[in-house]
Every structure is written in C-alpha cells, then in structure tokens.
Short mmCIF file of C-alpha atoms and ligand atoms in Angstrom, two decimals:
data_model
loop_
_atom_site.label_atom_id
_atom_site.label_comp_id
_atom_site.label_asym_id
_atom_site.label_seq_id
_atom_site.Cartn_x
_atom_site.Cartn_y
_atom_site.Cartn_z
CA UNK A 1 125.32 177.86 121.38
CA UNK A 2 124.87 180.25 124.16
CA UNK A 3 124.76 178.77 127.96
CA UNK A 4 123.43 180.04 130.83
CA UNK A 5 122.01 178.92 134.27
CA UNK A 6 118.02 178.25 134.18
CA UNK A 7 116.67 178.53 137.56
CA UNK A 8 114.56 176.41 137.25
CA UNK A 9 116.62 173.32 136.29
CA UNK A 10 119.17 174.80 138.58
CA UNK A 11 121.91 173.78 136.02
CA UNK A 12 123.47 175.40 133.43
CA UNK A 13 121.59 174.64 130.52
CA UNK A 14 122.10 176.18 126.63
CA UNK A 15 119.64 178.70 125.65
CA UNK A 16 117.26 179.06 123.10
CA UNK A 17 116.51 181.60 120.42
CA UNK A 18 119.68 183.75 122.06
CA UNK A 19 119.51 187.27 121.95
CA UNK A 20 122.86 189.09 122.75
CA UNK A 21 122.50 192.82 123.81
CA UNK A 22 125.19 195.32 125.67
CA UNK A 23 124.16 196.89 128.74
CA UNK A 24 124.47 200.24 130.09
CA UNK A 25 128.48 199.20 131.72
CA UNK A 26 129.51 198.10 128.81
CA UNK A 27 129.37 194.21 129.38
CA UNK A 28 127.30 191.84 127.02
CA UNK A 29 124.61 190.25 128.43
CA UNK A 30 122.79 187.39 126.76
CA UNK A 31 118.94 186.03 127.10
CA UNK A 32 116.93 183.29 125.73
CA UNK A 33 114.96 180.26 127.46
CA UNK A 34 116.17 177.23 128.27
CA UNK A 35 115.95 174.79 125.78
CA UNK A 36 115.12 171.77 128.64
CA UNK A 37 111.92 173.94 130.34
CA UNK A 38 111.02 176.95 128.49
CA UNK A 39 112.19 178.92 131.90
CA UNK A 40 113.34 182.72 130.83
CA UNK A 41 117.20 183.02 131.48
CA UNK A 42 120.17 185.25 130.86
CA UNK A 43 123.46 185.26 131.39
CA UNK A 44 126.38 188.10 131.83
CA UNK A 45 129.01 187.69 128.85
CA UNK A 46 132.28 188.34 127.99
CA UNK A 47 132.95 190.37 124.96
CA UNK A 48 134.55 186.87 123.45
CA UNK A 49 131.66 184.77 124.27
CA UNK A 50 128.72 187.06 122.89
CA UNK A 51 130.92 187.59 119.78
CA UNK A 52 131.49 183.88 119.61
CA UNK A 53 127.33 183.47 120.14
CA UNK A 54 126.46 185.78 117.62
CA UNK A 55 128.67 183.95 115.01
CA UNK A 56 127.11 180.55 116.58
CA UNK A 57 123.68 182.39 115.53
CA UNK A 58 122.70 184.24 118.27
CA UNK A 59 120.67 187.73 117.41
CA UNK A 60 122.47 190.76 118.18
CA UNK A 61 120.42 193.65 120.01
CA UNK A 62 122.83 196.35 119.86
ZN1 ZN B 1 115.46 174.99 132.59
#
C-alpha cells in the first residue's frame, strides 16, 4: 500500500483509497487520506513506487 506523511499524525502513515497521478515534471505523485485520521495527504513518488502502488491497487490518474 501506498505511504505517505499525514500532517496531522506527523508520521508516516499508509494512505487510503490511493490515487497515483504524474505531474507536469514528469515525477509521480500520489494522494489519498490517511487511513489513522482521515487527514488529506500526498506524497512525491518514484516511477518504481507508483508502479509498485498501482499493482498494490492504487488508481492510476494518468
Ligand atoms: Zn493522519
């Protein structure tokens, strides 16, 4: 599953309902909530981590 750091729990915490999109430089960038608050989050990828997300079930946005 996807991880990222939630502000809020000021942690790194795995995300829920993932969404994996590419932004305008070319890097993957990943966002979802945290699955311990609810707290929006997102989280810059490498191309082998948002491939390895979207296999793991994340969405893909692009
Ligand atoms: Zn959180």
């Amino acid at each position: 599953m996807a991880e990222g750091y939630c502000v809020k729990c000021k942690a790194k915490s795995q995300m829920k309902n993932p969404v994996v999109s590419k932004t305008s430089r070319g890097g993957y960038m990943c966002q979802g909530t945290c699955s311990k608050c609810g707290t929006k989050m997102s989280a810059m990828m490498s191309e082998d981590n948002a491939m390895k997300a979207i296999k793991e079930g994340a969405k893909k946005s692009f």
